[in-house]
């Protein structure tokens, strides 16, 4: 590849979470591969580098998901499905797994396809990424908050990966549209929470959830919160607890047993008590409609709770980015990670957005310099 040696290209990456660090490593790797040294890379973060990876997966870091088909993979993004398609073709979940292996992070796949480091330690993942980053020259770590585009005027190429907390003003300073940020993966507060059995987990047909002090949490609830991120509160949800026909069949077999006893075959008794209320009749005395109604749990959602794996929907409008996450407004500007209007369900999908986006950006930044 032809090299351009007139300038010392000044590159800035702002935000050193998973996406910023993965992008930096890939830029450095590519320049090394091309034996290109005519650049400097300034890495900005207002806090501690990669601290945001530490709480991931409850400290175990759910690095990615092992779903094989990209078409299935992208379905796990309520926002960004189409946009991510070509990005995942350029750098898939398996490419990320290979990358992590190359830096000493071996992984394994759980039965639900979530991928974790064998060390079960987000701290280990952080340390291995930092070791890799520090193995290169040409970098300067700068502990500073960047508030607007004006502070980055001296750079030839700028990558913004600041995540989705308080980044609207920064996005808008670059004349980009910021789609409103909304909590997307969170526990939910419900009406009459005190009536429900706190701490009790339920395996429903829609997924697993648990009653908390003020509402509901767990994988199903995170998914519901994500799908309804832009819905106004309060709203109602219906959770399909079990197949109504299974209860109807059981009442035919055991007509003299109480409906509470029979319901307890499908859901925890403490929840069955709430659902049946005072009308604990013998099964034969309960109408078919009533039996069917017991199979669904209707909940009124009041707001997001503060617990859970919180990811924000919203961010840089995807209409203003090309397929390499390059700004359509400024050809020397890129965005990747949670700052763009992409968010996924639980299961490693949010970090995969970071890895793949960062890889694609790194390649585009480098080719914009080397192929100039
Ligand atoms: C508790 C929790 C658990 C999670 N677990 C998982 C999981 O197991 N698997 C998964 O796939 N996803 C998980 N996620 C989501 C995942 O962590 C995020 O999607 C991911 O961290 C986003 O990475 P990012 O680099 O884009 O942004 P961030 O991780 O938010 O990093 C942004 C960085 O930019 C810096 N920054 C921000 N603004 C500025 C500024 N103006 N100037 C300078 N620096 C700035 C910040 O200090 C930060 O270091 C979890 C999230 C949470 C909160």
Coordinates of C-alpha atoms and ligand atoms in Angstrom, one line a residue:
X1 CA 0.0 0.0 0.0
X2 CA 1.3 3.4 -0.9
X3 CA 2.4 5.5 2.1
X4 CA 1.9 9.2 2.5
X5 CA 4.7 10.8 4.5
X6 CA 4.2 14.5 4.2
X7 CA 2.2 15.1 7.4
X8 CA 2.3 13.8 10.9
X9 CA -1.3 12.7 11.1
X10 CA -2.9 13.7 14.3
X11 CA -5.6 11.3 15.5
X12 CA -7.8 11.7 18.6
X13 CA -10.0 9.1 20.2
X14 CA -12.4 10.5 22.8
X15 CA -13.8 8.0 25.3
X16 CA -11.8 5.0 26.5
X17 CA -14.5 2.5 27.2
X18 CA -14.7 -0.8 25.3
X19 CA -15.3 0.9 21.9
X20 CA -12.5 3.5 22.3
X21 CA -9.9 1.0 23.4
X22 CA -10.8 -1.6 20.8
X23 CA -10.6 1.1 18.1
X24 CA -7.2 2.4 19.4
X25 CA -5.7 -1.1 19.4
X26 CA -7.0 -1.8 15.8
X27 CA -5.7 1.5 14.5
X28 CA -2.3 0.8 16.0
X29 CA -2.3 -2.8 14.7
X30 CA -3.1 -1.7 11.2
X31 CA -0.5 1.1 11.1
X32 CA 2.0 -1.5 12.4
X33 CA 1.0 -3.9 9.7
X34 CA 1.6 -1.3 7.0
X35 CA 4.8 -0.1 8.7
X36 CA 3.3 3.3 8.9
X37 CA 4.7 5.6 11.6
X38 CA 3.8 9.0 10.5
X39 CA 1.0 9.6 13.0
X40 CA 0.2 10.4 16.6
X41 CA -2.7 9.1 18.6
X42 CA -4.1 11.0 21.5
X43 CA -6.5 9.1 23.7
X44 CA -8.9 11.2 25.9
X45 CA -11.0 10.1 28.8
X46 CA -12.5 12.1 31.6
X47 CA -12.2 9.2 34.0
X48 CA -10.3 5.9 34.4
X49 CA -9.6 4.0 31.2
X50 CA -12.0 1.0 30.7
X51 CA -13.6 1.4 34.0
X52 CA -17.0 0.9 32.3
X53 CA -16.1 -2.7 31.5
X54 CA -15.7 -3.7 35.1
X55 CA -19.4 -4.1 36.1
X56 CA -20.3 -5.9 32.9
X57 CA -21.9 -9.3 33.2
X58 CA -21.9 -8.8 37.0
X59 CA -18.1 -8.6 37.0
X60 CA -17.8 -11.6 34.6
X61 CA -18.1 -9.6 31.3
X62 CA -20.5 -11.1 28.8
X63 CA -18.1 -10.4 25.9
X64 CA -20.4 -11.3 23.1
X65 CA -23.0 -13.9 22.0
X66 CA -22.2 -17.1 20.0
X67 CA -25.3 -16.9 17.7
X68 CA -23.9 -18.0 14.3
X69 CA -26.1 -16.3 11.7
X70 CA -25.7 -12.6 11.3
X71 CA -29.4 -12.4 10.3
X72 CA -30.3 -13.8 13.8
X73 CA -27.7 -11.8 15.5
X74 CA -29.0 -8.4 14.3
X75 CA -32.5 -9.2 15.5
X76 CA -31.2 -8.6 19.0
X77 CA -31.0 -4.9 18.4
X78 CA -34.3 -3.0 18.7
X79 CA -32.4 0.0 17.3
X80 CA -29.7 -0.5 14.7
X81 CA -30.7 -3.9 13.2
X82 CA -30.3 -2.8 9.6
X83 CA -27.3 -0.6 10.2
X84 CA -25.3 -3.3 11.9
X85 CA -25.7 -5.9 9.2
X86 CA -22.7 -4.9 7.1
X87 CA -20.7 -4.0 10.1
X88 CA -21.0 -7.5 11.5
X89 CA -20.1 -8.9 8.1
X90 CA -16.8 -7.0 8.3
X91 CA -16.1 -8.0 11.9
X92 CA -18.3 -10.7 13.5
X93 CA -18.7 -12.0 17.0
X94 CA -16.3 -14.8 16.1
X95 CA -13.7 -12.3 14.9
X96 CA -14.0 -10.6 18.3
X97 CA -13.6 -14.0 20.0
X98 CA -10.4 -14.6 18.0
X99 CA -9.1 -11.2 18.8
X100 CA -9.6 -11.8 22.5
X101 CA -7.9 -15.2 22.2
X102 CA -5.0 -13.4 20.6
X103 CA -4.6 -11.1 23.6
X104 CA -4.8 -14.0 26.1
X105 CA -8.5 -13.9 26.9
X106 CA -9.9 -17.4 26.3
X107 CA -13.7 -17.6 26.2
X108 CA -16.4 -20.2 26.6
X109 CA -20.0 -20.3 25.6
X110 CA -22.9 -20.8 28.1
X111 CA -26.0 -22.9 27.2
X112 CA -27.9 -19.7 26.3
X113 CA -25.1 -18.7 23.8
X114 CA -23.6 -16.0 26.0
X115 CA -19.9 -15.8 25.7
X116 CA -17.7 -15.2 28.8
X117 CA -14.0 -15.2 29.5
X118 CA -12.8 -18.4 31.0
X119 CA -11.3 -16.3 33.8
X120 CA -14.9 -15.1 34.6
X121 CA -13.4 -11.8 35.2
X122 CA -14.1 -8.4 33.6
X123 CA -11.0 -7.2 35.4
X124 CA -8.9 -9.7 33.5
X125 CA -10.5 -8.6 30.2
X126 CA -9.7 -5.0 31.1
X127 CA -6.1 -5.8 32.0
X128 CA -5.5 -7.8 28.8
X129 CA -6.8 -5.0 26.7
X130 CA -4.6 -2.5 28.5
X131 CA -1.5 -4.7 28.1
X132 CA -2.2 -4.9 24.4
X133 CA -2.8 -1.1 24.1
X134 CA 0.4 -0.3 26.1
X135 CA 2.5 -2.6 23.8
X136 CA 2.3 0.0 21.1
X137 CA 4.1 3.4 20.8
X138 CA 2.7 6.6 19.4
X139 CA 0.0 7.0 22.0
X140 CA -0.7 9.7 24.6
X141 CA -3.3 9.1 27.3
X142 CA -4.9 12.3 28.3
X143 CA -7.2 12.5 31.4
X144 CA -9.6 15.3 30.2
X145 CA -13.3 15.8 29.5
X146 CA -13.9 17.0 26.0
X147 CA -16.9 19.4 26.0
X148 CA -17.1 20.4 22.3
X149 CA -15.7 20.0 18.8
X150 CA -13.8 23.2 19.3
X151 CA -11.3 21.5 21.7
X152 CA -10.3 19.0 18.9
X153 CA -9.6 21.4 16.1
X154 CA -5.9 20.5 15.8
X155 CA -6.7 16.9 14.9
X156 CA -6.9 15.5 11.4
X157 CA -9.0 12.5 12.3
X158 CA -11.4 12.3 15.3
X159 CA -13.2 9.2 16.7
X160 CA -15.9 9.8 19.4
X161 CA -16.8 6.9 21.6
X162 CA -18.1 8.5 24.8
X163 CA -21.0 6.3 25.4
X164 CA -24.5 7.5 26.2
X165 CA -24.2 9.4 29.5
X166 CA -24.3 13.2 29.2
X167 CA -23.0 13.2 25.6
X168 CA -25.9 15.0 23.8
X169 CA -24.1 18.4 23.9
X170 CA -20.9 16.9 22.6
X171 CA -22.7 15.2 19.7
X172 CA -24.6 18.4 18.8
X173 CA -21.4 20.4 18.9
X174 CA -20.3 18.4 15.8
X175 CA -23.7 19.5 14.2
X176 CA -25.0 15.9 14.5
X177 CA -28.5 15.0 15.6
X178 CA -28.8 13.2 18.9
X179 CA -31.8 11.0 19.1
X180 CA -33.1 11.4 22.7
X181 CA -31.4 9.0 25.1
X182 CA -33.8 6.7 27.0
X183 CA -33.1 3.9 29.4
X184 CA -33.3 0.6 27.5
X185 CA -32.3 -2.3 29.7
X186 CA -33.6 -1.8 33.1
X187 CA -35.8 -3.2 35.9
X188 CA -39.3 -1.7 36.0
X189 CA -41.4 -0.3 38.7
X190 CA -45.0 -1.6 38.8
X191 CA -48.3 -0.4 40.3
X192 CA -49.2 -2.2 43.6
X193 CA -45.8 -3.7 43.9
X194 CA -46.4 -4.5 47.5
X195 CA -49.1 -7.1 46.5
X196 CA -46.6 -9.3 44.8
X197 CA -44.1 -11.7 46.4
X198 CA -40.8 -10.0 46.6
X199 CA -37.7 -12.1 45.7
X200 CA -39.8 -14.7 43.9
X201 CA -38.6 -15.8 40.4
X202 CA -41.0 -16.9 37.7
X203 CA -40.3 -18.9 34.6
X204 CA -42.9 -17.7 32.2
X205 CA -43.5 -18.7 28.5
X206 CA -42.1 -15.2 27.6
X207 CA -39.0 -15.5 29.7
X208 CA -37.7 -15.4 33.3
X209 CA -38.4 -12.6 35.7
X210 CA -38.3 -11.8 39.4
X211 CA -40.4 -9.6 41.7
X212 CA -38.3 -6.8 43.4
X213 CA -39.2 -4.3 46.2
X214 CA -40.8 -1.9 43.8
X215 CA -41.5 -3.9 40.7
X216 CA -40.0 -6.6 38.4
X217 CA -36.6 -7.4 37.0
X218 CA -34.7 -10.2 35.1
X219 CA -34.0 -11.0 31.5
X220 CA -37.6 -10.8 30.3
X221 CA -38.1 -7.4 32.0
X222 CA -34.9 -6.0 30.5
X223 CA -36.2 -7.1 27.1
X224 CA -39.6 -5.5 27.7
X225 CA -38.0 -2.3 28.9
X226 CA -35.8 -2.2 25.8
X227 CA -38.7 -2.8 23.4
X228 CA -40.7 -0.1 25.1
X229 CA -37.9 2.4 25.6
X230 CA -39.7 5.2 23.8
X231 CA -43.2 4.4 25.2
X232 CA -44.7 6.9 27.7
X233 CA -45.3 5.7 31.2
X234 CA -47.5 4.3 32.5
X235 CA -48.1 1.4 30.2
X236 CA -49.5 -2.1 30.5
X237 CA -47.7 -5.4 29.8
X238 CA -49.1 -8.9 29.6
X239 CA -46.9 -11.8 30.5
X240 CA -47.9 -15.3 29.3
X241 CA -47.2 -17.4 32.3
X242 CA -48.2 -20.9 30.9
X243 CA -50.4 -22.5 28.3
X244 CA -54.0 -22.0 29.4
X245 CA -54.9 -25.4 28.0
X246 CA -52.6 -27.2 30.4
X247 CA -54.5 -25.8 33.3
X248 CA -57.9 -26.6 31.7
X249 CA -56.7 -30.2 31.2
X250 CA -55.6 -30.4 34.8
X251 CA -59.0 -29.1 36.1
X252 CA -60.7 -31.9 34.1
X253 CA -58.4 -34.5 35.8
X254 CA -58.7 -33.1 39.3
X255 CA -62.0 -31.2 39.4
X256 CA -62.2 -31.4 43.2
X257 CA -58.8 -29.8 43.9
X258 CA -58.7 -26.0 44.4
X259 CA -57.7 -23.8 41.6
X260 CA -54.8 -22.5 43.7
X261 CA -53.4 -26.0 44.1
X262 CA -53.6 -26.6 40.4
X263 CA -52.1 -23.2 39.5
X264 CA -49.2 -24.0 41.7
X265 CA -48.1 -26.6 39.2
X266 CA -47.3 -23.8 36.8
X267 CA -46.2 -20.8 38.8
X268 CA -44.9 -20.2 42.4
X269 CA -47.7 -20.6 45.0
X270 CA -47.0 -17.1 46.4
X271 CA -47.8 -15.7 42.9
X272 CA -50.8 -18.0 42.4
X273 CA -52.3 -16.7 45.7
X274 CA -52.1 -13.1 44.3
X275 CA -53.6 -14.1 41.0
X276 CA -56.5 -16.2 42.4
X277 CA -57.2 -13.7 45.3
X278 CA -60.1 -14.6 47.6
X279 CA -61.9 -16.7 45.0
X280 CA -60.1 -20.0 45.7
X281 CA -62.9 -22.3 44.4
X282 CA -62.7 -25.9 43.4
X283 CA -61.4 -26.3 39.9
X284 CA -64.7 -27.6 38.5
X285 CA -66.5 -24.4 39.7
X286 CA -64.3 -22.0 37.8
X287 CA -65.3 -20.9 34.3
X288 CA -63.1 -21.6 31.3
X289 CA -62.6 -17.9 30.7
X290 CA -61.5 -17.4 34.3
X291 CA -59.0 -20.3 34.0
X292 CA -57.6 -18.8 30.8
X293 CA -57.3 -15.4 32.5
X294 CA -55.1 -16.9 35.2
X295 CA -52.5 -17.8 32.5
X296 CA -51.6 -14.2 31.9
X297 CA -50.2 -11.7 34.3
X298 CA -51.1 -8.0 33.6
X299 CA -48.8 -5.4 35.1
X300 CA -49.0 -1.7 35.0
X301 CA -45.5 -0.2 34.4
X302 CA -44.9 3.1 36.2
X303 CA -41.3 3.8 35.3
X304 CA -37.7 2.4 35.0
X305 CA -36.1 1.4 38.2
X306 CA -32.4 2.3 38.7
X307 CA -31.1 -1.3 38.9
X308 CA -30.3 -3.7 36.1
X309 CA -27.9 -3.7 33.2
X310 CA -28.6 -0.2 32.0
X311 CA -27.9 0.7 28.4
X312 CA -29.3 3.8 26.8
X313 CA -31.2 3.8 23.5
X314 CA -30.7 6.9 21.5
X315 CA -27.5 8.8 20.3
X316 CA -26.0 9.9 17.0
X317 CA -28.7 9.5 14.3
X318 CA -27.8 6.6 12.1
X319 CA -29.0 8.6 9.0
X320 CA -26.0 10.8 9.5
X321 CA -23.4 8.0 9.5
X322 CA -22.1 5.9 6.5
X323 CA -21.6 2.2 6.7
X324 CA -18.2 2.7 8.3
X325 CA -19.7 4.9 11.1
X326 CA -18.1 7.9 9.4
X327 CA -19.9 11.2 9.7
X328 CA -21.7 12.3 6.5
X329 CA -21.3 15.9 7.8
X330 CA -17.5 15.8 8.4
X331 CA -15.4 13.2 6.5
X332 CA -12.7 13.3 9.3
X333 CA -15.1 12.3 12.1
X334 CA -16.3 8.9 13.3
X335 CA -18.6 7.7 16.1
X336 CA -18.9 4.2 17.5
X337 CA -20.2 2.2 20.5
X338 CA -23.1 3.2 22.7
X339 CA -23.0 6.8 21.6
X340 CA -24.6 5.9 18.3
X341 CA -28.3 5.1 18.1
X342 CA -27.8 1.4 18.5
X343 CA -28.7 -0.8 21.5
X344 CA -29.2 -4.5 22.0
X345 CA -30.8 -6.9 24.3
X346 CA -28.9 -8.6 27.2
X347 CA -26.6 -11.4 26.1
X348 CA -23.4 -9.7 25.0
X349 CA -25.0 -7.8 22.1
X350 CA -24.1 -4.3 23.4
X351 CA -20.4 -5.1 23.7
X352 CA -20.4 -6.7 20.3
X353 CA -21.8 -3.4 18.9
X354 CA -18.7 -1.8 20.5
X355 CA -16.2 -4.3 19.1
X356 CA -17.5 -4.4 15.6
X357 CA -18.2 -0.7 15.2
X358 CA -14.7 0.1 16.6
X359 CA -13.0 -2.3 14.2
X360 CA -14.8 -0.9 11.2
X361 CA -14.0 2.7 12.3
X362 CA -10.3 1.8 12.8
X363 CA -10.0 0.4 9.3
X364 CA -11.7 3.4 7.8
X365 CA -9.6 5.9 9.7
X366 CA -6.4 4.1 8.7
X367 CA -7.4 3.7 5.0
X368 CA -8.4 7.4 5.0
X369 CA -4.8 8.2 5.8
X370 CA -2.8 5.5 4.0
X371 CA -4.9 5.6 0.8
X372 CA -4.9 9.4 0.6
Ligands
LIG1 C1 -23.9 -2.6 34.9 C2 -23.8 -2.9 33.4 C3 -23.5 -4.2 33.0 C4 -23.3 -4.4 31.6 N1 -23.0 -5.7 31.2 C5 -22.9 -6.0 29.9 C6 -22.5 -7.2 29.4 O1 -22.2 -8.1 30.2 N2 -22.4 -7.5 28.1 C7 -22.7 -6.5 27.2 O2 -22.6 -6.7 26.0 N3 -23.0 -5.2 27.6 C8 -23.1 -4.9 28.9 N4 -23.3 -3.7 29.3 C9 -23.4 -2.6 28.3 C10 -21.9 -2.2 27.9 O3 -21.2 -2.0 29.1 C11 -21.9 -0.9 27.2 O4 -22.7 -1.0 26.0 C12 -20.5 -0.5 26.8 O5 -19.7 -0.2 27.9 C13 -20.5 0.8 25.9 O6 -19.1 1.0 25.6 P1 -18.7 2.4 25.0 O7 -17.2 2.3 24.9 O8 -19.4 2.7 23.8 O9 -19.1 3.5 26.1 P2 -18.7 3.5 27.6 O10 -18.5 2.2 28.1 O11 -19.8 4.3 28.3 O12 -17.4 4.4 27.7 C14 -17.4 5.7 27.4 C15 -16.1 6.3 27.9 O13 -16.0 7.7 27.5 C16 -15.7 8.5 28.6 N5 -16.3 9.8 28.3 C17 -17.6 10.1 28.3 N6 -17.8 11.4 28.0 C18 -16.5 11.9 27.8 C19 -16.1 13.3 27.4 N7 -17.0 14.2 27.2 N8 -14.8 13.5 27.4 C20 -13.9 12.5 27.6 N9 -14.3 11.2 28.0 C21 -15.6 11.0 28.0 C22 -16.2 7.8 29.8 O14 -15.4 8.2 31.0 C23 -16.0 6.3 29.4 O15 -14.7 5.9 29.9 C24 -23.5 -3.4 30.7 C25 -23.7 -2.1 31.1 C26 -23.9 -1.8 32.5 C27 -24.2 -0.4 33.0

